[in-house]
Amino acid sequence: MFTSILHNETQKIFKRRLAILLLAVTAVVIMMTFGEFYLSGSAHKTWQDNVNNKIADYQRIVNGQAPSEWEGKLPTPDEAKMQIQVLQYHLDNNIPINGNDAGWFVADTINKEMALLMVLLIAYIAAETLAQESGEGTIKLLMTTPVSRWQVTLGKYIGIMLTATIVLAYTLFLGYLADGILYGFGSLSQPVILSPKIINGSIDMTASSHMPLWQYILSGTLLNWLSLACVGGLGMLFSALLNNSGAAIGATLGTVIGGQVGLGVIKATWPNYLFWKYLTPASNLPIDINIPSGTQVSVAMAVVVLIVWALIFITSSMFVFEKKDILA
Amino acid sequence: MNNNIPILEARNLSKTLGSKTIVSNLCFKVYPGEIYGFLGPNGAGKTTTIRMLTSLIFPTMGDVYINAIKLKENREGALKNIGCIVENPELYKYLTAMENLKQFARLKGQTNEDYLYNLLVKVGLPNTADQKVGTFSLGMRQRLGLAQALIGNPKVLILDEPMNGLDPQGMKDIRDILISLAKEDNMAVFISSHLLHEMQMIADRVGIINNGKIIAEDQVSALLSDKTLSLKVDEPERTLALIVNSFNLNGTIKNGEIQLELRNGIEMADIIRLLASRNIDIQDIRMVDQELEDIFFRLVDNETSYLDKRVEGVR
């Protein structure tokens, strides 16, 4: 019986939303690749150019010549020295960071910059589901069939996560293809150095772990998928609580964005246990050498927090809908 | 199936929302092969009752039994026996007629496409299988809603205003389908409507609900067996008082004519004899056929003022 529910719910969401979602991410990826390619003209920078620029920036911090507009999140001169060491190590050993090729585009642009867009899109379609059926009245016929309510709620959630998986996979593929055509595909097995180890005040690169680029991409994608599972559950909860899809969408997006903005200014550690902190987790991965070590997020922590919140949201939405009088 | 055992039963069904009692202590039984008309003005509690029968909302008190299964205890088991339309049949507009039917058919464990196609033919929607429901008229959606309710040949049909939006031909089609389902397939049909004329044509029994309570329940034929006499005389008030005093009958004056409910074996001849003995000239005298509508208004008006109900749009 549950497979029938699943069949129904995926049919509904695919027919209704899949095409528009794929169209939206296609437009964004095309703008990010082809748009940037034509705007930058012939002046395509190599990864070495970027690294050299960064080294020059850090050098100014070390020398105490940082421009005043940099103030705020500035690393200390000691941290800047370490960053220079890391960057120089990459240059000396010809290990690219933030390269131009397709693998790096997916790792940086798709997994990090597009993560928030994905979160908002999935929050939107999750908030729609139940509330839209209430608003349009179709929930009445659906819930007079001999199926249990919690199974319908779960079926809808799985339908949303299938949609999220398809959209995520499609975006990775499209981004890889588009960037590869323009800048070359490069190697997916090139090494990415993780968490440079600091020993006696200097960086010991040989003690640092590393992984191939494809694995780095997949870890980022997995974290993003978990954050989608989390906001998908949040959307379902508002969708079960409210009878109007506009209200449910507003409440969900408001909670996602409001929480991120609000928690961004708090320096305490308790926000580390809230899901907002990890909604765009790939951009906080410890392997990003631009982030000073103090604010790095543990991958394991992100995984656990996101899974726990996703479970809380989905079980509460099942509970809420199970007890609800359908007055639509 | 034993036709003396109710297939659908409400026992002391009550629903309170906040401090407002919508439905209180409702009891009725519907038997196989019977068309039960559930009548009442807007706001009487019809839709609330139907939602409790179909488990869309939960009763504050009381129970629903479908095929002797307690809805509260075995929701899915009980719902297997019913097919419904609740208010307007809101179907998925972005899916075709067949896709819509399949959505419900899957959940009822009945996915044979030929079977579903035959249902479309039965409700008068052949050749629409691949049409998007968004393009359907209200009448077509009512028909598709009925097809959806019929999936799996349920023992009870629960229909909330199934004639809404249908043209006269559509009403006749649906009427014929419902009568054949009840009489030939022994299906119980519980049907709420404010189209009293329609109900008079198809219902075997009716329950009339007002302010959340059933105020009358009987065979339609029994309700209609009351005889009404219409009488035109020069001084209707005085004459009415005379008749009421002599025979202990109920009567009213409508458009200058006396309307008398005849009972206790009193016939038209007795009235004529009485008036003749008092030298009262009779300008016109005739028996009037009762309509369900007359009975409905009389019963409902006893509780609330006639005008309120007219404004609510009972007619």
XYZ file of C-alpha atoms in Angstrom:
643
model
C 0.000 0.000 0.000
C 2.807 2.397 0.835
C 4.279 1.930 -2.654
C 0.929 3.124 -4.074
C 1.066 6.229 -1.904
C 4.655 6.819 -2.990
C 3.714 6.344 -6.637
C 0.879 8.885 -6.270
C 2.873 11.488 -4.403
C 5.873 11.368 -6.752
C 3.542 11.602 -9.734
C 1.894 14.689 -8.280
C 5.093 16.522 -7.407
C 6.889 15.548 -10.629
C 3.977 16.643 -12.819
C 3.587 19.831 -10.939
C 7.043 21.061 -10.020
C 9.935 19.062 -11.471
C 10.054 20.830 -14.844
C 10.008 24.313 -13.333
C 12.714 23.405 -10.794
C 14.997 21.998 -13.485
C 14.383 25.080 -15.603
C 15.285 27.387 -12.706
C 18.583 25.678 -11.900
C 19.431 25.440 -15.604
C 19.054 29.188 -15.938
C 21.274 29.820 -12.909
C 23.998 27.387 -14.002
C 24.032 28.800 -17.532
C 24.375 32.335 -16.167
C 27.172 31.281 -13.844
C 29.161 29.510 -16.559
C 28.526 31.024 -19.956
C 27.711 34.438 -18.520
C 30.973 34.615 -16.621
C 32.901 33.220 -19.563
C 31.753 35.934 -21.929
C 31.988 38.721 -19.380
C 35.587 37.964 -18.486
C 36.580 37.972 -22.185
C 40.083 36.648 -22.780
C 41.319 37.423 -19.264
C 40.756 33.980 -17.773
C 42.835 33.688 -14.671
C 44.645 30.482 -13.851
C 44.437 29.074 -10.342
C 48.050 30.188 -9.857
C 47.014 33.806 -10.532
C 44.314 33.537 -7.874
C 46.669 31.988 -5.333
C 49.332 34.626 -5.984
C 46.748 37.373 -5.439
C 45.740 35.802 -2.153
C 49.329 35.469 -1.015
C 49.817 39.166 -1.767
C 46.725 39.996 0.340
C 47.906 37.930 3.285
C 51.365 39.519 2.974
C 49.809 42.935 3.452
C 48.138 41.694 6.654
C 51.437 40.340 7.926
C 53.100 43.664 7.142
C 50.313 45.575 8.865
C 49.311 47.268 5.582
C 45.783 45.883 5.315
C 43.340 48.428 3.832
C 40.829 49.740 6.359
C 37.842 48.273 4.463
C 39.129 44.756 5.268
C 38.483 45.221 8.964
C 36.155 42.810 10.690
C 36.927 39.200 9.965
C 40.609 39.791 9.401
C 42.951 36.930 10.371
C 45.755 37.728 12.774
C 49.237 38.164 11.284
C 50.147 34.693 12.590
C 47.145 33.124 10.890
C 47.961 35.019 7.718
C 51.496 33.613 7.803
C 50.082 30.091 7.995
C 47.728 30.737 5.111
C 50.664 31.935 3.037
C 52.545 28.742 3.889
C 49.590 26.622 2.781
C 49.118 28.536 -0.444
C 52.843 28.480 -1.229
C 52.856 24.716 -0.640
C 50.151 24.333 -3.294
C 52.116 26.491 -5.735
C 55.390 24.658 -5.117
C 53.833 21.215 -5.509
C 51.489 22.199 -8.351
C 48.343 21.195 -6.422
C 45.500 23.402 -7.676
C 43.028 25.212 -5.385
C 39.857 26.763 -6.805
C 40.923 25.854 -10.306
C 39.033 26.826 -13.425
C 38.240 23.324 -14.577
C 34.863 21.611 -14.284
C 35.611 19.621 -11.114
C 36.520 22.748 -9.176
C 33.528 24.616 -10.552
C 31.253 21.932 -9.146
C 33.133 21.811 -5.836
C 33.117 25.591 -5.347
C 30.287 27.199 -7.251
C 27.636 24.465 -7.340
C 28.204 22.947 -3.924
C 28.851 26.185 -2.069
C 27.314 29.170 -3.822
C 24.227 27.390 -5.148
C 23.505 25.557 -1.876
C 21.286 28.315 -0.481
C 19.260 28.468 -3.701
C 18.631 24.722 -3.466
C 17.627 25.059 0.187
C 15.079 27.744 -0.663
C 13.642 25.842 -3.648
C 13.149 22.633 -1.667
C 11.769 24.517 1.353
C 9.261 26.072 -1.046
C 7.992 22.857 -2.613
C 7.880 21.087 0.769
C 5.810 23.893 2.297
C 3.410 23.645 -0.639
C 2.540 19.935 -0.518
C -0.060 19.377 2.201
C -1.107 23.008 2.480
C -1.796 23.193 -1.241
C -3.969 20.085 -1.112
C -5.836 21.687 1.794
C -6.191 24.971 -0.061
C -7.454 23.340 -3.239
C -9.635 20.857 -1.343
C -8.093 17.748 -2.901
C -6.988 16.607 0.557
C -10.613 15.702 1.328
C -10.930 12.990 -1.299
C -7.390 11.806 -0.610
C -8.037 11.324 3.093
C -11.307 9.438 2.617
C -9.380 6.629 0.930
C -8.364 3.705 3.138
C -4.799 4.855 3.770
C -3.327 6.127 6.993
C -2.483 9.766 7.304
C 1.068 9.322 8.506
C 1.825 7.234 5.438
C 0.550 10.005 3.179
C 2.720 12.527 5.033
C 5.746 10.265 4.760
C 4.981 9.546 1.102
C 4.900 13.251 0.349
C 8.196 13.768 2.165
C 9.893 10.988 0.244
C 8.487 12.449 -2.973
C 10.075 15.777 -2.084
C 13.418 14.168 -1.294
C 13.349 12.262 -4.598
C 12.732 15.567 -6.356
C 15.547 17.184 -4.373
C 17.904 14.341 -5.307
C 17.062 14.640 -8.995
C 17.481 18.421 -9.002
C 20.773 18.175 -7.087
C 22.194 15.482 -9.379
C 21.050 17.345 -12.474
C 22.676 20.568 -11.283
C 25.991 18.844 -10.610
C 25.911 17.183 -14.013
C 24.891 20.341 -15.867
C 27.457 22.477 -14.064
C 30.195 19.956 -14.756
C 29.244 19.744 -18.414
C 28.857 23.487 -19.013
C 32.052 24.447 -17.223
C 33.937 21.575 -18.807
C 32.975 22.712 -22.307
C 34.206 26.243 -21.583
C 37.278 25.679 -19.419
C 38.120 21.971 -19.825
C 37.175 19.035 -17.649
C 40.450 18.592 -15.786
C 41.058 15.617 -13.558
C 38.591 14.508 -10.917
C 41.306 12.597 -9.091
C 43.540 15.590 -8.394
C 44.262 15.825 -4.650
C 42.537 18.258 -2.306
C 44.445 18.933 0.907
C 42.274 18.791 4.000
C 42.765 20.405 7.388
C 46.407 21.456 7.192
C 48.076 20.308 10.441
C 49.768 22.926 12.567
C 52.781 21.551 14.402
C 54.965 23.806 16.560
C 53.481 26.918 15.021
C 54.152 25.940 11.439
C 52.254 23.806 8.966
C 53.337 20.260 8.410
C 51.841 19.393 5.064
C 52.995 15.794 5.096
C 50.827 15.182 8.210
C 47.765 16.678 6.511
C 45.195 14.335 5.047
C 43.967 14.686 1.515
C 41.295 13.243 -0.764
C 40.694 13.193 -4.509
C 38.578 16.018 -5.918
C 35.608 13.749 -6.761
C 35.406 12.639 -3.139
C 35.567 16.249 -1.983
C 32.676 17.054 -4.340
C 30.598 14.109 -3.133
C 31.084 14.981 0.551
C 29.887 18.504 -0.128
C 26.894 17.186 -2.066
C 26.001 14.726 0.683
C 26.026 17.523 3.264
C 23.877 19.676 0.997
C 21.462 16.777 0.535
C 21.157 16.435 4.302
C 20.404 20.127 4.658
C 17.676 19.712 2.011
C 16.268 16.791 4.016
C 16.176 19.126 7.007
C 14.402 22.079 5.348
C 12.147 19.622 3.502
C 10.987 18.380 6.906
C 10.565 21.935 8.183
C 8.431 22.789 5.139
C 6.295 19.678 5.689
C 5.707 20.691 9.301
C 4.424 24.152 8.372
C 2.466 22.544 5.549
C 0.737 20.225 8.019
C 0.073 23.056 10.467
C -1.324 25.617 8.030
C -4.155 25.215 5.540
C -2.915 27.771 3.076
C 0.122 27.172 0.888
C 1.057 30.873 0.791
C 1.151 31.011 4.580
C 3.121 27.763 4.795
C 5.678 28.932 2.232
C 6.040 32.293 3.963
C 6.496 30.690 7.369
C 9.060 28.188 6.076
C 11.171 30.626 4.084
C 10.909 33.161 6.913
C 12.172 30.610 9.411
C 15.052 29.497 7.180
C 16.246 32.975 6.250
C 15.408 34.664 9.549
C 17.247 32.005 11.548
C 20.328 32.229 9.380
C 20.470 35.996 9.646
C 19.718 35.989 13.372
C 22.188 33.290 14.338
C 24.916 34.778 12.157
C 25.542 37.515 14.726
C 25.591 35.245 17.793
C 29.031 34.256 19.030
C 27.931 31.600 21.597
C 28.253 27.866 20.953
C 24.581 26.834 21.374
C 23.668 27.764 17.797
C 26.004 24.913 16.819
C 23.188 22.546 17.756
C 20.636 24.279 15.504
C 20.096 23.302 11.901
C 20.489 26.824 10.507
C 24.207 26.718 11.121
C 24.575 23.894 8.603
C 22.099 24.795 5.895
C 24.881 25.551 3.447
C 27.361 23.149 5.013
C 29.673 22.699 2.058
C 30.718 26.323 2.294
C 31.808 25.681 5.891
C 33.816 22.565 5.192
C 37.090 22.533 7.119
C 38.987 22.030 3.913
C 38.378 25.571 2.842
C 41.678 27.154 3.717
C 40.194 30.625 3.634
C 38.340 29.999 6.866
C 40.363 30.581 10.020
C 40.541 27.339 11.993
C 38.445 28.654 14.912
C 35.173 28.798 13.023
C 35.551 25.524 11.225
C 32.646 23.169 11.415
C 33.131 19.520 12.064
C 31.640 17.457 9.276
C 30.438 14.801 11.724
C 28.714 17.468 13.811
C 26.950 18.864 10.735
C 25.770 15.398 9.696
C 24.416 14.544 13.151
C 22.675 17.886 13.731
C 21.018 17.861 10.304
C 19.791 14.274 10.618
C 18.399 14.858 14.116
C 16.499 17.986 13.048
C 15.190 16.316 9.890
C 13.825 13.464 12.022
C 12.266 15.880 14.504
C 10.550 17.811 11.716
C 9.211 14.834 9.818
C 7.909 12.988 12.882
C 6.217 16.136 14.187
C 4.575 16.790 10.842
C 3.257 13.208 10.788
C 1.962 13.672 14.328
C 0.325 17.040 13.583
C -1.390 15.791 10.437
C -2.551 12.569 12.114
C -4.500 14.558 14.729
C -5.803 17.298 12.513
C -9.450 17.992 11.639
C -9.554 18.480 7.887
C -11.817 21.489 7.477
C -10.628 22.560 4.033
C -25.807 -9.190 2.584
C -28.552 -8.919 5.147
C -30.589 -5.837 4.352
C -31.830 -5.572 7.934
C -28.387 -4.892 9.353
C -27.326 -1.264 8.968
C -24.270 -0.769 6.756
C -23.709 2.780 7.992
C -24.607 3.909 11.465
C -24.086 7.040 13.538
C -24.411 6.671 17.286
C -24.718 9.836 19.375
C -22.435 11.666 17.014
C -21.450 15.103 18.347
C -18.951 17.716 17.290
C -18.016 20.795 19.246
C -15.640 23.394 17.831
C -14.486 25.719 20.570
C -17.645 26.530 22.491
C -19.906 26.021 19.487
C -21.824 22.776 19.147
C -22.109 22.023 15.435
C -23.697 18.593 15.654
C -25.205 17.031 18.743
C -26.217 13.462 19.503
C -26.917 12.488 15.938
C -28.233 8.943 15.465
C -29.215 7.283 12.214
C -28.910 3.988 10.398
C -28.628 3.387 6.680
C -29.371 -0.058 5.238
C -28.041 -1.810 2.125
C -29.980 -1.034 -1.028
C -31.398 2.143 0.457
C -31.059 5.742 -0.665
C -31.019 7.912 2.431
C -31.508 11.622 1.860
C -29.818 13.842 4.410
C -31.533 17.202 4.264
C -31.085 20.444 6.073
C -30.555 24.150 5.558
C -27.050 25.566 5.173
C -25.197 25.567 8.455
C -27.376 22.801 9.892
C -24.382 20.477 10.259
C -24.691 18.364 7.098
C -21.115 18.751 5.930
C -19.729 18.403 9.456
C -21.625 15.124 9.782
C -20.338 13.882 6.434
C -16.794 14.755 7.463
C -17.188 12.711 10.615
C -18.613 9.784 8.633
C -15.540 9.853 6.383
C -13.022 10.459 9.196
C -11.904 13.837 7.881
C -12.706 15.258 11.306
C -12.928 13.470 14.611
C -16.169 13.421 16.637
C -16.089 15.051 20.046
C -18.407 12.259 21.159
C -20.156 9.269 19.631
C -19.189 6.731 17.011
C -19.527 5.875 13.364
C -19.894 2.258 12.253
C -19.334 1.297 8.655
C -20.147 -2.317 7.823
C -20.162 -2.905 11.599
C -16.567 -1.672 11.870
C -15.980 1.125 14.373
C -14.377 3.979 12.435
C -12.486 5.204 15.482
C -10.849 1.831 16.065
C -10.167 0.649 12.526
C -10.142 3.670 10.278
C -8.648 2.071 7.171
C -10.755 -1.093 7.538
C -13.949 0.945 7.777
C -13.043 3.342 4.946
C -12.475 0.374 2.595
C -16.275 0.074 2.438
C -17.085 3.589 1.340
C -16.828 5.807 -1.697
C -17.381 9.538 -1.262
C -17.701 12.985 -2.620
C -17.251 15.672 0.026
C -18.585 19.045 -1.109
C -17.278 19.845 -4.563
C -15.256 17.001 -6.011
C -11.905 18.739 -6.013
C -9.612 16.655 -8.162
C -6.082 17.270 -9.379
C -6.462 19.817 -12.159
C -2.985 19.215 -13.564
C -3.681 15.498 -14.055
C -5.916 13.910 -16.692
C -9.210 12.227 -15.839
C -7.603 8.786 -16.054
C -4.565 9.853 -14.013
C -6.925 11.174 -11.351
C -8.889 7.936 -11.255
C -5.653 5.965 -11.055
C -4.501 8.049 -8.084
C -7.529 6.890 -6.102
C -7.635 3.433 -7.649
C -4.110 2.666 -6.444
C -5.083 3.529 -2.894
C -8.145 1.307 -3.166
C -6.140 -1.571 -4.636
C -7.918 -1.534 -7.989
C -5.718 -0.590 -10.929
C -7.219 -2.307 -13.965
C -7.345 0.380 -16.649
C -10.306 -1.187 -18.503
C -12.291 -1.194 -15.278
C -11.559 2.500 -14.767
C -12.410 3.289 -18.358
C -15.781 1.548 -17.924
C -16.433 3.713 -14.878
C -15.849 6.810 -17.011
C -18.368 5.485 -19.524
C -20.826 4.692 -16.760
C -20.841 8.266 -15.434
C -21.116 9.684 -18.928
C -17.530 10.757 -19.523
C -16.333 8.565 -22.388
C -13.436 9.913 -24.479
C -12.276 12.226 -21.708
C -9.692 9.873 -20.201
C -6.735 11.874 -21.505
C -8.191 15.319 -20.886
C -6.775 17.448 -18.080
C -9.334 17.913 -15.301
C -8.497 21.652 -15.277
C -10.478 21.924 -18.513
C -13.578 20.189 -17.074
C -16.861 21.970 -16.287
C -18.309 21.649 -12.784
C -20.798 19.104 -14.084
C -18.019 16.992 -15.611
C -16.065 17.156 -12.367
C -19.143 15.984 -10.464
C -19.368 13.024 -12.808
C -15.665 12.260 -12.437
C -16.033 12.613 -8.671
C -18.777 10.004 -8.782
C -16.597 7.695 -10.907
C -13.877 8.092 -8.278
C -16.343 7.234 -5.511
C -17.445 4.093 -7.363
C -13.931 2.626 -7.646
C -13.826 -0.782 -6.022
C -17.626 -1.107 -5.831
C -18.014 0.168 -2.241
C -20.848 -0.967 0.019
C -21.756 2.613 0.933
C -21.701 5.759 -1.154
C -21.490 8.996 0.822
C -22.279 11.922 -1.425
C -22.338 15.558 -0.408
C -24.392 17.591 -2.882
C -23.606 15.409 -5.900
C -26.083 17.252 -8.122
C -24.409 20.659 -7.761
C -23.582 22.236 -11.077
C -25.389 19.658 -13.186
C -27.824 20.540 -15.946
C -31.246 18.826 -15.984
C -29.954 16.015 -18.198
C -26.942 15.584 -15.904
C -29.194 15.388 -12.847
C -31.324 12.744 -14.497
C -28.234 10.735 -15.485
C -26.840 10.806 -11.941
C -30.283 10.036 -10.513
C -30.602 6.972 -12.756
C -27.100 5.799 -11.841
C -27.746 6.154 -8.109
C -31.106 4.369 -8.281
C -29.598 1.499 -10.242
C -26.670 1.236 -7.803
C -29.050 0.978 -4.870
C -31.678 -1.267 -6.401
C -29.519 -3.507 -8.591
C -26.168 -3.558 -6.776
C -27.688 -3.262 -3.272
C -25.409 -0.326 -2.491
C -26.408 1.995 0.343
C -26.418 5.629 -0.770
C -26.179 8.373 1.831
C -26.780 11.617 0.026
C -26.926 15.148 1.328
C -28.636 17.752 -0.744
C -30.750 20.818 -0.633
C -32.397 19.969 -3.919
C -35.578 18.746 -2.241
C -37.366 17.954 -5.448
C -34.513 15.653 -6.493
C -34.514 13.981 -3.100
C -38.219 13.347 -3.312
C -37.594 11.519 -6.579
C -34.773 9.264 -5.455
C -34.696 8.917 -1.667
C -36.334 5.995 0.085
C -35.941 7.616 3.462
C -34.899 11.067 4.578
C -33.457 12.512 7.739
C -33.919 16.234 8.228
C -31.249 18.003 10.244
C -31.513 21.473 11.705
C -29.210 23.183 14.202
C -27.149 20.019 14.506
C -30.050 17.745 15.409
C -32.194 15.358 13.432
C -35.708 16.793 13.668
C -37.479 14.219 11.513
C -36.687 10.883 9.954
C -39.065 8.732 7.962
C -39.879 7.017 4.709
C -40.479 9.616 2.018
C -43.800 7.959 1.196
C -44.899 8.244 4.836
C -43.908 11.896 5.025
C -45.842 12.619 1.861
C -48.948 10.715 2.972
C -50.248 13.664 4.966
C -53.140 15.177 3.044
C -53.639 18.899 2.661
C -56.893 20.562 1.761
C -56.984 24.001 0.161
C -60.145 25.995 0.807
C -61.274 29.417 -0.460
C -64.026 31.269 1.450
C -65.065 34.883 2.112
C -63.867 35.111 5.714
C -60.916 32.750 6.004
C -59.919 33.701 9.587
C -63.323 33.050 11.096
C -63.844 29.927 9.037
C -60.446 28.527 10.025
C -61.219 29.123 13.704
C -64.509 27.301 13.261
C -62.922 24.270 11.595
C -60.065 24.104 14.094
C -62.521 24.183 16.994
C -64.833 21.596 15.469
C -62.307 19.017 14.272
C -59.065 19.749 16.166
C -57.011 20.132 12.951
C -53.940 22.230 12.112
C -54.328 24.866 9.478
C -52.824 28.073 8.134
C -53.875 30.825 5.796
C -51.724 31.267 2.712
C -52.573 33.827 -0.010
C -56.081 34.185 1.414
C -56.690 30.430 1.205
C -57.018 28.059 4.115
C -54.537 25.167 4.085
C -55.732 22.300 6.281
C -53.855 19.165 7.241
C -56.418 16.379 7.215
C -55.998 13.601 9.768
C -57.854 11.452 12.305
C -59.999 10.119 9.478
C -61.534 13.487 8.670
C -62.254 13.854 4.948
C -63.113 16.657 2.589
C -66.821 15.735 2.807
C -66.850 16.398 6.586
C -65.527 19.895 6.008
C -68.088 20.610 3.283
C -70.893 19.372 5.522
C -69.762 21.592 8.400
C -69.504 24.704 6.230
C -72.848 24.031 4.577
C -74.526 23.699 7.979
C -73.234 27.177 8.863
C -74.197 28.641 5.473
C -70.630 29.468 4.534
C -70.149 29.703 0.752
C -67.291 27.668 -0.632
C -65.632 29.394 -3.586
C -63.059 26.678 -4.172
C -62.062 23.457 -2.459
C -59.441 20.865 -3.565
C -56.846 18.405 -2.296
C -53.221 19.540 -2.666
C -50.339 17.150 -3.333
C -47.688 17.412 -0.656
C -44.135 18.114 -1.694
C -41.092 17.200 0.365
C -40.312 20.895 0.247
C -43.543 21.768 2.112
C -42.762 19.253 4.824
C -39.204 20.449 5.050
C -40.202 24.066 5.513
C -42.883 23.204 8.006
C -40.445 21.223 10.130
C -37.593 23.677 9.872
C -39.862 26.667 10.387
C -41.108 25.203 13.626
C -37.587 25.726 14.918
C -36.468 28.902 13.231
C -38.088 31.616 11.252
C -38.904 30.893 7.656
C -37.191 34.017 6.353
C -33.795 33.185 7.841
C -33.788 29.935 5.966
C -34.912 31.508 2.725
C -32.039 33.953 2.937
C -29.652 31.066 3.539
C -30.716 29.787 0.146
C -32.390 26.532 0.974
C -34.347 26.634 -2.243
